[in-house]
């Protein structure tokens, strides 16, 4: 599995300890600390075991069924515009999620009038098992696509790991990689960096069964600034306006400059609060 060299000299890290320079955490209750230690145990065990059952390939649905009128129309329009058929490589559930992310990207891109993007390197932060790699590939047509996930060794009930799934999702995508790494230490230039639902408050970290030591948005976003090319764009999707405004304050703290945000309508998989997409550029030199 490809792992890039870390960049411990980066200002986001304390060179004496090699650990991220974390920001002050909000006060945690004793219960939260205990939960965090419990999750840390499993997280580090997963890292050490690095278990793999081999590549996991989904059984393609081939055809989507039981769609509502809105879903049918929206998907047909995305299929025409992007010439994709996610269901030919994924189950109905995954394909619907993929059309949903494509729809959100497409909406946000038009609302913010962002320029069409092709080529270049696209990085995605916190990719889970990278089930949406085909979406990013379809939308950005990048020269290189990289998903970076810190907990890539998480094991599912069928004993396949996130890494096994990711290998299945990216197998037909040219120049696409899945790296199991902490993005706070991931040093590599990118033209576009995406983050779908990054952790910007501590509660979701615990809800995702991860230790609070992984929560340091300021260090994470500093690394985005470090990796982003001068002309690059950082795109972030958050759950609702409140979370988006917390996320925006972290981005501003590291000097990123906003270049638009909008609320999106999740038409294919309706949910509240509505996702919010924001776009950022590097601080001026
Ligand atoms: C809320 S989940 C979103 C997952 C995925 N982006 C999606 O939209 O389905 C956040 C993800 O970020 C990952 N993550 C958290 N901190 C990270 C870090 N420092 N580097 C890389 N991944 C990280 C978590 O393990 C988790 O998979």
PDB file of C-alpha atoms and ligand atoms in Angstrom:
ATOM      1  CA  UNK A   1       0.000   0.000   0.000  1.00  0.00           C
ATOM      2  CA  UNK A   2       1.495   3.331  -1.001  1.00  0.00           C
ATOM      3  CA  UNK A   3       2.531   5.591   1.833  1.00  0.00           C
ATOM      4  CA  UNK A   4       4.144   8.931   1.196  1.00  0.00           C
ATOM      5  CA  UNK A   5       7.030  10.216   3.226  1.00  0.00           C
ATOM      6  CA  UNK A   6       5.903  12.387   6.079  1.00  0.00           C
ATOM      7  CA  UNK A   7       6.998  15.948   6.473  1.00  0.00           C
ATOM      8  CA  UNK A   8       7.920  16.367  10.080  1.00  0.00           C
ATOM      9  CA  UNK A   9       9.633  19.647   9.362  1.00  0.00           C
ATOM     10  CA  UNK A  10       6.376  21.278   8.514  1.00  0.00           C
ATOM     11  CA  UNK A  11       5.343  24.029  10.940  1.00  0.00           C
ATOM     12  CA  UNK A  12       2.203  22.084  11.812  1.00  0.00           C
ATOM     13  CA  UNK A  13       4.454  19.658  13.704  1.00  0.00           C
ATOM     14  CA  UNK A  14       6.587  19.982  16.742  1.00  0.00           C
ATOM     15  CA  UNK A  15      10.011  18.997  15.429  1.00  0.00           C
ATOM     16  CA  UNK A  16      11.188  17.865  18.856  1.00  0.00           C
ATOM     17  CA  UNK A  17       8.388  15.340  19.347  1.00  0.00           C
ATOM     18  CA  UNK A  18       7.151  14.747  15.814  1.00  0.00           C
ATOM     19  CA  UNK A  19       3.588  15.227  17.061  1.00  0.00           C
ATOM     20  CA  UNK A  20       1.094  17.655  15.589  1.00  0.00           C
ATOM     21  CA  UNK A  21       0.971  21.038  17.283  1.00  0.00           C
ATOM     22  CA  UNK A  22      -2.582  20.738  18.434  1.00  0.00           C
ATOM     23  CA  UNK A  23      -4.871  23.558  19.344  1.00  0.00           C
ATOM     24  CA  UNK A  24      -6.538  23.672  22.742  1.00  0.00           C
ATOM     25  CA  UNK A  25      -9.361  21.178  22.836  1.00  0.00           C
ATOM     26  CA  UNK A  26     -12.693  22.209  24.208  1.00  0.00           C
ATOM     27  CA  UNK A  27     -13.145  20.797  27.687  1.00  0.00           C
ATOM     28  CA  UNK A  28     -14.010  17.093  27.592  1.00  0.00           C
ATOM     29  CA  UNK A  29     -16.058  15.264  30.151  1.00  0.00           C
ATOM     30  CA  UNK A  30     -14.589  12.256  31.930  1.00  0.00           C
ATOM     31  CA  UNK A  31     -16.955  10.065  29.943  1.00  0.00           C
ATOM     32  CA  UNK A  32     -15.670  11.519  26.664  1.00  0.00           C
ATOM     33  CA  UNK A  33     -12.076  10.912  27.733  1.00  0.00           C
ATOM     34  CA  UNK A  34     -12.834   7.308  28.606  1.00  0.00           C
ATOM     35  CA  UNK A  35     -14.571   6.804  25.248  1.00  0.00           C
ATOM     36  CA  UNK A  36     -11.619   8.410  23.489  1.00  0.00           C
ATOM     37  CA  UNK A  37      -9.159   6.012  25.173  1.00  0.00           C
ATOM     38  CA  UNK A  38     -11.359   3.064  24.263  1.00  0.00           C
ATOM     39  CA  UNK A  39     -11.491   4.133  20.594  1.00  0.00           C
ATOM     40  CA  UNK A  40      -7.720   4.798  20.661  1.00  0.00           C
ATOM     41  CA  UNK A  41      -7.119   1.201  21.714  1.00  0.00           C
ATOM     42  CA  UNK A  42      -9.064  -0.201  18.731  1.00  0.00           C
ATOM     43  CA  UNK A  43      -7.711   2.375  16.320  1.00  0.00           C
ATOM     44  CA  UNK A  44      -4.068   1.562  17.167  1.00  0.00           C
ATOM     45  CA  UNK A  45      -4.765  -2.168  17.152  1.00  0.00           C
ATOM     46  CA  UNK A  46      -6.238  -1.799  13.650  1.00  0.00           C
ATOM     47  CA  UNK A  47      -3.153   0.108  12.542  1.00  0.00           C
ATOM     48  CA  UNK A  48      -0.841  -2.598  13.867  1.00  0.00           C
ATOM     49  CA  UNK A  49      -2.779  -5.500  12.425  1.00  0.00           C
ATOM     50  CA  UNK A  50      -3.281  -3.795   9.041  1.00  0.00           C
ATOM     51  CA  UNK A  51      -5.671  -6.628   8.250  1.00  0.00           C
ATOM     52  CA  UNK A  52      -6.648  -7.292   4.651  1.00  0.00           C
ATOM     53  CA  UNK A  53      -8.823  -9.978   3.055  1.00  0.00           C
ATOM     54  CA  UNK A  54      -7.941  -8.804  -0.436  1.00  0.00           C
ATOM     55  CA  UNK A  55      -9.712  -6.488  -2.815  1.00  0.00           C
ATOM     56  CA  UNK A  56     -13.470  -6.188  -2.287  1.00  0.00           C
ATOM     57  CA  UNK A  57     -15.581  -5.799  -5.404  1.00  0.00           C
ATOM     58  CA  UNK A  58     -19.206  -4.818  -5.116  1.00  0.00           C
ATOM     59  CA  UNK A  59     -21.750  -6.730  -7.126  1.00  0.00           C
ATOM     60  CA  UNK A  60     -23.025  -4.167  -9.637  1.00  0.00           C
ATOM     61  CA  UNK A  61     -26.741  -3.419  -9.633  1.00  0.00           C
ATOM     62  CA  UNK A  62     -26.575  -2.938 -13.441  1.00  0.00           C
ATOM     63  CA  UNK A  63     -29.966  -1.183 -13.350  1.00  0.00           C
ATOM     64  CA  UNK A  64     -31.443   1.099 -10.710  1.00  0.00           C
ATOM     65  CA  UNK A  65     -34.924   0.266  -9.474  1.00  0.00           C
ATOM     66  CA  UNK A  66     -37.640   1.710  -7.231  1.00  0.00           C
ATOM     67  CA  UNK A  67     -36.575   5.312  -7.839  1.00  0.00           C
ATOM     68  CA  UNK A  68     -38.904   8.204  -7.102  1.00  0.00           C
ATOM     69  CA  UNK A  69     -39.765  10.555  -9.958  1.00  0.00           C
ATOM     70  CA  UNK A  70     -37.306  13.178  -8.683  1.00  0.00           C
ATOM     71  CA  UNK A  71     -34.509  10.647  -8.340  1.00  0.00           C
ATOM     72  CA  UNK A  72     -35.168   9.220 -11.782  1.00  0.00           C
ATOM     73  CA  UNK A  73     -35.065  12.611 -13.502  1.00  0.00           C
ATOM     74  CA  UNK A  74     -32.056  13.889 -11.629  1.00  0.00           C
ATOM     75  CA  UNK A  75     -30.029  10.721 -12.230  1.00  0.00           C
ATOM     76  CA  UNK A  76     -30.970  10.660 -15.910  1.00  0.00           C
ATOM     77  CA  UNK A  77     -29.763  14.229 -16.240  1.00  0.00           C
ATOM     78  CA  UNK A  78     -26.450  13.471 -14.465  1.00  0.00           C
ATOM     79  CA  UNK A  79     -25.956  10.395 -16.631  1.00  0.00           C
ATOM     80  CA  UNK A  80     -26.425  12.450 -19.787  1.00  0.00           C
ATOM     81  CA  UNK A  81     -24.215  15.272 -18.664  1.00  0.00           C
ATOM     82  CA  UNK A  82     -21.332  13.228 -17.249  1.00  0.00           C
ATOM     83  CA  UNK A  83     -21.761  10.025 -19.271  1.00  0.00           C
ATOM     84  CA  UNK A  84     -21.636   7.825 -16.213  1.00  0.00           C
ATOM     85  CA  UNK A  85     -23.451   4.727 -15.059  1.00  0.00           C
ATOM     86  CA  UNK A  86     -22.300   4.173 -11.504  1.00  0.00           C
ATOM     87  CA  UNK A  87     -24.661   1.191 -11.178  1.00  0.00           C
ATOM     88  CA  UNK A  88     -22.552  -0.764 -13.654  1.00  0.00           C
ATOM     89  CA  UNK A  89     -19.793  -1.006 -11.060  1.00  0.00           C
ATOM     90  CA  UNK A  90     -21.605  -0.585  -7.754  1.00  0.00           C
ATOM     91  CA  UNK A  91     -24.609  -1.780  -5.802  1.00  0.00           C
ATOM     92  CA  UNK A  92     -27.805   0.253  -5.921  1.00  0.00           C
ATOM     93  CA  UNK A  93     -27.055   1.801  -2.494  1.00  0.00           C
ATOM     94  CA  UNK A  94     -23.534   2.866  -3.406  1.00  0.00           C
ATOM     95  CA  UNK A  95     -24.570   4.086  -6.855  1.00  0.00           C
ATOM     96  CA  UNK A  96     -27.309   6.270  -5.326  1.00  0.00           C
ATOM     97  CA  UNK A  97     -24.813   7.761  -2.881  1.00  0.00           C
ATOM     98  CA  UNK A  98     -22.430   8.382  -5.762  1.00  0.00           C
ATOM     99  CA  UNK A  99     -25.075  10.161  -7.852  1.00  0.00           C
ATOM    100  CA  UNK A 100     -25.960  12.163  -4.752  1.00  0.00           C
ATOM    101  CA  UNK A 101     -22.357  13.426  -4.280  1.00  0.00           C
ATOM    102  CA  UNK A 102     -22.072  14.133  -8.007  1.00  0.00           C
ATOM    103  CA  UNK A 103     -25.301  16.130  -7.868  1.00  0.00           C
ATOM    104  CA  UNK A 104     -24.038  18.127  -4.865  1.00  0.00           C
ATOM    105  CA  UNK A 105     -20.714  18.894  -6.547  1.00  0.00           C
ATOM    106  CA  UNK A 106     -22.442  19.897  -9.731  1.00  0.00           C
ATOM    107  CA  UNK A 107     -24.878  22.181  -7.895  1.00  0.00           C
ATOM    108  CA  UNK A 108     -22.149  23.836  -5.851  1.00  0.00           C
ATOM    109  CA  UNK A 109     -19.868  24.307  -8.829  1.00  0.00           C
ATOM    110  CA  UNK A 110     -22.574  26.073 -10.843  1.00  0.00           C
ATOM    111  CA  UNK A 111     -23.821  28.131  -7.896  1.00  0.00           C
ATOM    112  CA  UNK A 112     -20.315  29.429  -7.167  1.00  0.00           C
ATOM    113  CA  UNK A 113     -19.499  29.752 -10.874  1.00  0.00           C
ATOM    114  CA  UNK A 114     -16.234  27.934 -10.480  1.00  0.00           C
ATOM    115  CA  UNK A 115     -14.140  27.274 -13.587  1.00  0.00           C
ATOM    116  CA  UNK A 116     -14.325  23.831 -15.203  1.00  0.00           C
ATOM    117  CA  UNK A 117     -11.472  21.725 -13.977  1.00  0.00           C
ATOM    118  CA  UNK A 118      -9.513  19.035 -15.818  1.00  0.00           C
ATOM    119  CA  UNK A 119      -6.089  17.576 -15.186  1.00  0.00           C
ATOM    120  CA  UNK A 120      -3.979  18.353 -12.152  1.00  0.00           C
ATOM    121  CA  UNK A 121      -3.862  16.576  -8.832  1.00  0.00           C
ATOM    122  CA  UNK A 122      -6.971  16.198  -6.707  1.00  0.00           C
ATOM    123  CA  UNK A 123      -6.606  15.141  -3.077  1.00  0.00           C
ATOM    124  CA  UNK A 124      -9.486  14.110  -0.855  1.00  0.00           C
ATOM    125  CA  UNK A 125      -9.166  14.287   2.928  1.00  0.00           C
ATOM    126  CA  UNK A 126     -10.837  11.674   5.131  1.00  0.00           C
ATOM    127  CA  UNK A 127     -12.066   9.446   2.321  1.00  0.00           C
ATOM    128  CA  UNK A 128     -13.465   6.595   4.468  1.00  0.00           C
ATOM    129  CA  UNK A 129     -13.293   3.631   2.038  1.00  0.00           C
ATOM    130  CA  UNK A 130     -13.223   6.032  -0.920  1.00  0.00           C
ATOM    131  CA  UNK A 131     -16.617   4.903  -2.194  1.00  0.00           C
ATOM    132  CA  UNK A 132     -16.964   8.288  -3.936  1.00  0.00           C
ATOM    133  CA  UNK A 133     -13.650   8.096  -5.848  1.00  0.00           C
ATOM    134  CA  UNK A 134     -15.610   7.484  -9.108  1.00  0.00           C
ATOM    135  CA  UNK A 135     -17.523  10.732  -8.434  1.00  0.00           C
ATOM    136  CA  UNK A 136     -14.384  12.828  -8.009  1.00  0.00           C
ATOM    137  CA  UNK A 137     -12.888  11.160 -11.060  1.00  0.00           C
ATOM    138  CA  UNK A 138     -15.946  11.861 -13.175  1.00  0.00           C
ATOM    139  CA  UNK A 139     -16.326  15.439 -12.038  1.00  0.00           C
ATOM    140  CA  UNK A 140     -12.717  16.672 -11.998  1.00  0.00           C
ATOM    141  CA  UNK A 141     -11.151  14.389 -14.644  1.00  0.00           C
ATOM    142  CA  UNK A 142      -7.862  14.738 -12.756  1.00  0.00           C
ATOM    143  CA  UNK A 143      -4.426  13.637 -13.905  1.00  0.00           C
ATOM    144  CA  UNK A 144      -4.063  12.157 -10.423  1.00  0.00           C
ATOM    145  CA  UNK A 145      -6.597  11.435  -7.685  1.00  0.00           C
ATOM    146  CA  UNK A 146      -5.555  10.584  -4.134  1.00  0.00           C
ATOM    147  CA  UNK A 147      -7.784   9.723  -1.204  1.00  0.00           C
ATOM    148  CA  UNK A 148      -6.155  10.105   2.217  1.00  0.00           C
ATOM    149  CA  UNK A 149      -7.775   8.329   5.137  1.00  0.00           C
ATOM    150  CA  UNK A 150      -6.315   7.996   8.621  1.00  0.00           C
ATOM    151  CA  UNK A 151      -8.378   4.958   9.587  1.00  0.00           C
ATOM    152  CA  UNK A 152      -8.032   2.918   6.429  1.00  0.00           C
ATOM    153  CA  UNK A 153      -7.601  -0.336   8.353  1.00  0.00           C
ATOM    154  CA  UNK A 154     -11.062  -0.279   9.922  1.00  0.00           C
ATOM    155  CA  UNK A 155     -12.639  -3.704   9.501  1.00  0.00           C
ATOM    156  CA  UNK A 156     -16.262  -4.256   8.499  1.00  0.00           C
ATOM    157  CA  UNK A 157     -18.562  -7.017   9.647  1.00  0.00           C
ATOM    158  CA  UNK A 158     -17.679  -9.098   6.556  1.00  0.00           C
ATOM    159  CA  UNK A 159     -14.012  -8.883   7.647  1.00  0.00           C
ATOM    160  CA  UNK A 160     -12.972  -6.771   4.675  1.00  0.00           C
ATOM    161  CA  UNK A 161     -11.230  -3.523   5.565  1.00  0.00           C
ATOM    162  CA  UNK A 162     -11.776  -0.027   4.282  1.00  0.00           C
ATOM    163  CA  UNK A 163      -8.574  -0.458   2.337  1.00  0.00           C
ATOM    164  CA  UNK A 164      -9.971  -3.621   0.674  1.00  0.00           C
ATOM    165  CA  UNK A 165     -13.110  -1.729  -0.345  1.00  0.00           C
ATOM    166  CA  UNK A 166     -11.117   1.265  -1.543  1.00  0.00           C
ATOM    167  CA  UNK A 167      -9.045  -0.956  -3.818  1.00  0.00           C
ATOM    168  CA  UNK A 168     -12.299  -2.188  -5.363  1.00  0.00           C
ATOM    169  CA  UNK A 169     -13.690   1.317  -5.866  1.00  0.00           C
ATOM    170  CA  UNK A 170     -10.538   2.630  -7.513  1.00  0.00           C
ATOM    171  CA  UNK A 171      -9.571  -0.422  -9.531  1.00  0.00           C
ATOM    172  CA  UNK A 172     -10.911   0.930 -12.827  1.00  0.00           C
ATOM    173  CA  UNK A 173      -9.928   4.537 -12.266  1.00  0.00           C
ATOM    174  CA  UNK A 174      -6.647   5.535 -13.882  1.00  0.00           C
ATOM    175  CA  UNK A 175      -4.018   7.248 -11.713  1.00  0.00           C
ATOM    176  CA  UNK A 176      -6.019   6.906  -8.518  1.00  0.00           C
ATOM    177  CA  UNK A 177      -4.556   5.987  -5.139  1.00  0.00           C
ATOM    178  CA  UNK A 178      -5.792   5.430  -1.624  1.00  0.00           C
ATOM    179  CA  UNK A 179      -3.322   6.308   1.120  1.00  0.00           C
ATOM    180  CA  UNK A 180      -3.752   5.268   4.710  1.00  0.00           C
ATOM    181  CA  UNK A 181      -2.240   8.245   6.419  1.00  0.00           C
ATOM    182  CA  UNK A 182      -2.984  11.102   8.753  1.00  0.00           C
ATOM    183  CA  UNK A 183      -3.520  14.107   6.507  1.00  0.00           C
ATOM    184  CA  UNK A 184      -1.921  16.314   9.143  1.00  0.00           C
ATOM    185  CA  UNK A 185       1.357  14.684   8.090  1.00  0.00           C
ATOM    186  CA  UNK A 186       0.625  14.291   4.408  1.00  0.00           C
ATOM    187  CA  UNK A 187       2.855  16.525   2.374  1.00  0.00           C
ATOM    188  CA  UNK A 188       2.261  16.610  -1.348  1.00  0.00           C
ATOM    189  CA  UNK A 189       1.170  19.398  -3.725  1.00  0.00           C
ATOM    190  CA  UNK A 190      -2.402  19.507  -5.022  1.00  0.00           C
ATOM    191  CA  UNK A 191      -4.447  21.659  -7.380  1.00  0.00           C
ATOM    192  CA  UNK A 192      -7.760  20.801  -5.770  1.00  0.00           C
ATOM    193  CA  UNK A 193      -8.322  19.484  -2.256  1.00  0.00           C
ATOM    194  CA  UNK A 194     -11.733  18.245  -1.202  1.00  0.00           C
ATOM    195  CA  UNK A 195     -13.044  17.461   2.270  1.00  0.00           C
ATOM    196  CA  UNK A 196     -16.503  15.954   2.665  1.00  0.00           C
ATOM    197  CA  UNK A 197     -17.712  16.374   6.209  1.00  0.00           C
ATOM    198  CA  UNK A 198     -14.358  16.864   7.970  1.00  0.00           C
ATOM    199  CA  UNK A 199     -14.410  16.886  11.761  1.00  0.00           C
ATOM    200  CA  UNK A 200     -14.587  20.475  12.952  1.00  0.00           C
ATOM    201  CA  UNK A 201     -16.014  19.782  16.417  1.00  0.00           C
ATOM    202  CA  UNK A 202     -15.013  16.953  18.770  1.00  0.00           C
ATOM    203  CA  UNK A 203     -18.386  15.187  19.199  1.00  0.00           C
ATOM    204  CA  UNK A 204     -18.469  13.581  15.701  1.00  0.00           C
ATOM    205  CA  UNK A 205     -14.940  12.237  16.252  1.00  0.00           C
ATOM    206  CA  UNK A 206     -16.243  10.101  19.105  1.00  0.00           C
ATOM    207  CA  UNK A 207     -19.401   9.254  17.191  1.00  0.00           C
ATOM    208  CA  UNK A 208     -17.170   7.847  14.432  1.00  0.00           C
ATOM    209  CA  UNK A 209     -15.413   5.753  17.094  1.00  0.00           C
ATOM    210  CA  UNK A 210     -12.121   7.616  16.846  1.00  0.00           C
ATOM    211  CA  UNK A 211      -9.857   9.033  19.555  1.00  0.00           C
ATOM    212  CA  UNK A 212      -9.926  12.754  20.270  1.00  0.00           C
ATOM    213  CA  UNK A 213      -6.182  12.902  19.562  1.00  0.00           C
ATOM    214  CA  UNK A 214      -7.217  12.985  15.903  1.00  0.00           C
ATOM    215  CA  UNK A 215      -9.129  16.201  16.457  1.00  0.00           C
ATOM    216  CA  UNK A 216      -7.014  19.208  15.548  1.00  0.00           C
ATOM    217  CA  UNK A 217      -8.719  21.079  12.710  1.00  0.00           C
ATOM    218  CA  UNK A 218      -6.235  23.921  12.785  1.00  0.00           C
ATOM    219  CA  UNK A 219      -3.344  21.546  12.064  1.00  0.00           C
ATOM    220  CA  UNK A 220      -5.394  19.757   9.410  1.00  0.00           C
ATOM    221  CA  UNK A 221      -6.303  22.977   7.619  1.00  0.00           C
ATOM    222  CA  UNK A 222      -2.715  24.263   7.919  1.00  0.00           C
ATOM    223  CA  UNK A 223      -1.712  21.187   5.979  1.00  0.00           C
ATOM    224  CA  UNK A 224      -4.263  22.061   3.305  1.00  0.00           C
ATOM    225  CA  UNK A 225      -2.616  25.477   2.964  1.00  0.00           C
ATOM    226  CA  UNK A 226       0.800  23.807   2.837  1.00  0.00           C
ATOM    227  CA  UNK A 227      -0.256  21.371   0.082  1.00  0.00           C
ATOM    228  CA  UNK A 228      -2.394  23.680  -2.039  1.00  0.00           C
ATOM    229  CA  UNK A 229      -0.698  25.058  -5.156  1.00  0.00           C
ATOM    230  CA  UNK A 230      -0.826  28.864  -5.540  1.00  0.00           C
ATOM    231  CA  UNK A 231      -3.742  28.660  -8.017  1.00  0.00           C
ATOM    232  CA  UNK A 232      -5.393  25.794  -6.100  1.00  0.00           C
ATOM    233  CA  UNK A 233      -8.871  25.446  -4.598  1.00  0.00           C
ATOM    234  CA  UNK A 234     -10.004  23.889  -1.351  1.00  0.00           C
ATOM    235  CA  UNK A 235     -13.599  22.629  -1.417  1.00  0.00           C
ATOM    236  CA  UNK A 236     -15.332  21.626   1.751  1.00  0.00           C
ATOM    237  CA  UNK A 237     -18.779  20.197   2.404  1.00  0.00           C
ATOM    238  CA  UNK A 238     -20.262  20.504   5.884  1.00  0.00           C
ATOM    239  CA  UNK A 239     -23.495  19.439   7.490  1.00  0.00           C
ATOM    240  CA  UNK A 240     -25.597  22.572   7.679  1.00  0.00           C
ATOM    241  CA  UNK A 241     -24.836  26.206   8.255  1.00  0.00           C
ATOM    242  CA  UNK A 242     -23.792  25.938  11.887  1.00  0.00           C
ATOM    243  CA  UNK A 243     -21.115  23.358  11.185  1.00  0.00           C
ATOM    244  CA  UNK A 244     -20.063  25.282   8.080  1.00  0.00           C
ATOM    245  CA  UNK A 245     -19.526  28.421  10.116  1.00  0.00           C
ATOM    246  CA  UNK A 246     -17.368  26.559  12.659  1.00  0.00           C
ATOM    247  CA  UNK A 247     -15.392  25.078   9.749  1.00  0.00           C
ATOM    248  CA  UNK A 248     -15.068  28.522   8.162  1.00  0.00           C
ATOM    249  CA  UNK A 249     -13.569  29.941  11.329  1.00  0.00           C
ATOM    250  CA  UNK A 250     -10.877  27.203  11.321  1.00  0.00           C
ATOM    251  CA  UNK A 251     -10.082  27.966   7.668  1.00  0.00           C
ATOM    252  CA  UNK A 252      -9.854  31.694   8.374  1.00  0.00           C
ATOM    253  CA  UNK A 253      -7.569  31.007  11.346  1.00  0.00           C
ATOM    254  CA  UNK A 254      -5.003  29.413   9.047  1.00  0.00           C
ATOM    255  CA  UNK A 255      -5.284  32.334   6.618  1.00  0.00           C
ATOM    256  CA  UNK A 256      -7.361  30.749   3.875  1.00  0.00           C
ATOM    257  CA  UNK A 257      -9.428  33.168   1.844  1.00  0.00           C
ATOM    258  CA  UNK A 258     -13.099  32.362   1.176  1.00  0.00           C
ATOM    259  CA  UNK A 259     -14.332  32.504  -2.398  1.00  0.00           C
ATOM    260  CA  UNK A 260     -17.942  31.536  -1.925  1.00  0.00           C
ATOM    261  CA  UNK A 261     -20.287  29.184  -0.167  1.00  0.00           C
ATOM    262  CA  UNK A 262     -23.779  27.891  -0.801  1.00  0.00           C
ATOM    263  CA  UNK A 263     -26.391  25.633   0.666  1.00  0.00           C
ATOM    264  CA  UNK A 264     -27.050  22.537  -1.437  1.00  0.00           C
ATOM    265  CA  UNK A 265     -30.255  20.606  -1.959  1.00  0.00           C
ATOM    266  CA  UNK A 266     -29.743  16.913  -1.359  1.00  0.00           C
ATOM    267  CA  UNK A 267     -32.405  15.878  -3.876  1.00  0.00           C
ATOM    268  CA  UNK A 268     -31.353  12.271  -4.291  1.00  0.00           C
ATOM    269  CA  UNK A 269     -30.933  11.402  -0.618  1.00  0.00           C
ATOM    270  CA  UNK A 270     -32.801  14.152   1.243  1.00  0.00           C
ATOM    271  CA  UNK A 271     -31.349  14.964   4.665  1.00  0.00           C
ATOM    272  CA  UNK A 272     -31.251  17.712   7.219  1.00  0.00           C
ATOM    273  CA  UNK A 273     -29.412  19.892   7.862  1.00  0.00           C
ATOM    274  CA  UNK A 274     -28.753  20.684   4.219  1.00  0.00           C
ATOM    275  CA  UNK A 275     -25.130  20.228   3.123  1.00  0.00           C
ATOM    276  CA  UNK A 276     -23.176  23.452   2.662  1.00  0.00           C
ATOM    277  CA  UNK A 277     -20.329  23.732   0.195  1.00  0.00           C
ATOM    278  CA  UNK A 278     -17.594  26.327   0.599  1.00  0.00           C
ATOM    279  CA  UNK A 279     -14.618  27.136  -1.544  1.00  0.00           C
ATOM    280  CA  UNK A 280     -11.277  28.534  -0.341  1.00  0.00           C
ATOM    281  CA  UNK A 281      -7.977  29.664  -1.752  1.00  0.00           C
ATOM    282  CA  UNK A 282      -4.521  29.961  -0.240  1.00  0.00           C
ATOM    283  CA  UNK A 283      -3.543  33.013   1.775  1.00  0.00           C
ATOM    284  CA  UNK A 284      -1.883  35.707  -0.344  1.00  0.00           C
ATOM    285  CA  UNK A 285       1.921  35.388  -0.370  1.00  0.00           C
TER     286      UNK A 285
HETATM  287  C1  LIG B   1     -17.299  12.299   8.829  1.00  0.00           C
HETATM  288  S1  LIG B   1     -16.235  11.172   8.057  1.00  0.00           S
HETATM  289  C2  LIG B   1     -16.494  11.537   6.318  1.00  0.00           C
HETATM  290  C3  LIG B   1     -16.120  10.408   5.419  1.00  0.00           C
HETATM  291  C4  LIG B   1     -16.171  10.702   3.912  1.00  0.00           C
HETATM  292  N1  LIG B   1     -15.485  11.936   3.583  1.00  0.00           N
HETATM  293  C5  LIG B   1     -17.595  10.742   3.395  1.00  0.00           C
HETATM  294  O1  LIG B   1     -18.056  11.804   2.953  1.00  0.00           O
HETATM  295  O2  LIG B   1     -18.257   9.678   3.402  1.00  0.00           O
HETATM  296  C6  LIG B   1     -14.640  11.860   8.348  1.00  0.00           C
HETATM  297  C7  LIG B   1     -13.520  10.932   7.887  1.00  0.00           C
HETATM  298  O3  LIG B   1     -12.283  11.635   8.078  1.00  0.00           O
HETATM  299  C8  LIG B   1     -11.304  10.718   8.542  1.00  0.00           C
HETATM  300  N2  LIG B   1     -10.250  11.524   9.181  1.00  0.00           N
HETATM  301  C9  LIG B   1     -10.331  12.206  10.354  1.00  0.00           C
HETATM  302  N3  LIG B   1      -9.175  12.821  10.630  1.00  0.00           N
HETATM  303  C10 LIG B   1      -8.348  12.549   9.579  1.00  0.00           C
HETATM  304  C11 LIG B   1      -7.000  12.894   9.287  1.00  0.00           C
HETATM  305  N4  LIG B   1      -6.295  13.650  10.124  1.00  0.00           N
HETATM  306  N5  LIG B   1      -6.445  12.445   8.142  1.00  0.00           N
HETATM  307  C12 LIG B   1      -7.175  11.658   7.291  1.00  0.00           C
HETATM  308  N6  LIG B   1      -8.432  11.265   7.533  1.00  0.00           N
HETATM  309  C13 LIG B   1      -9.020  11.721   8.657  1.00  0.00           C
HETATM  310  C14 LIG B   1     -12.088   9.810   9.479  1.00  0.00           C
HETATM  311  O4  LIG B   1     -11.447   8.604   9.751  1.00  0.00           O
HETATM  312  C15 LIG B   1     -13.396   9.645   8.695  1.00  0.00           C
HETATM  313  O5  LIG B   1     -13.314   8.553   7.813  1.00  0.00           O
END
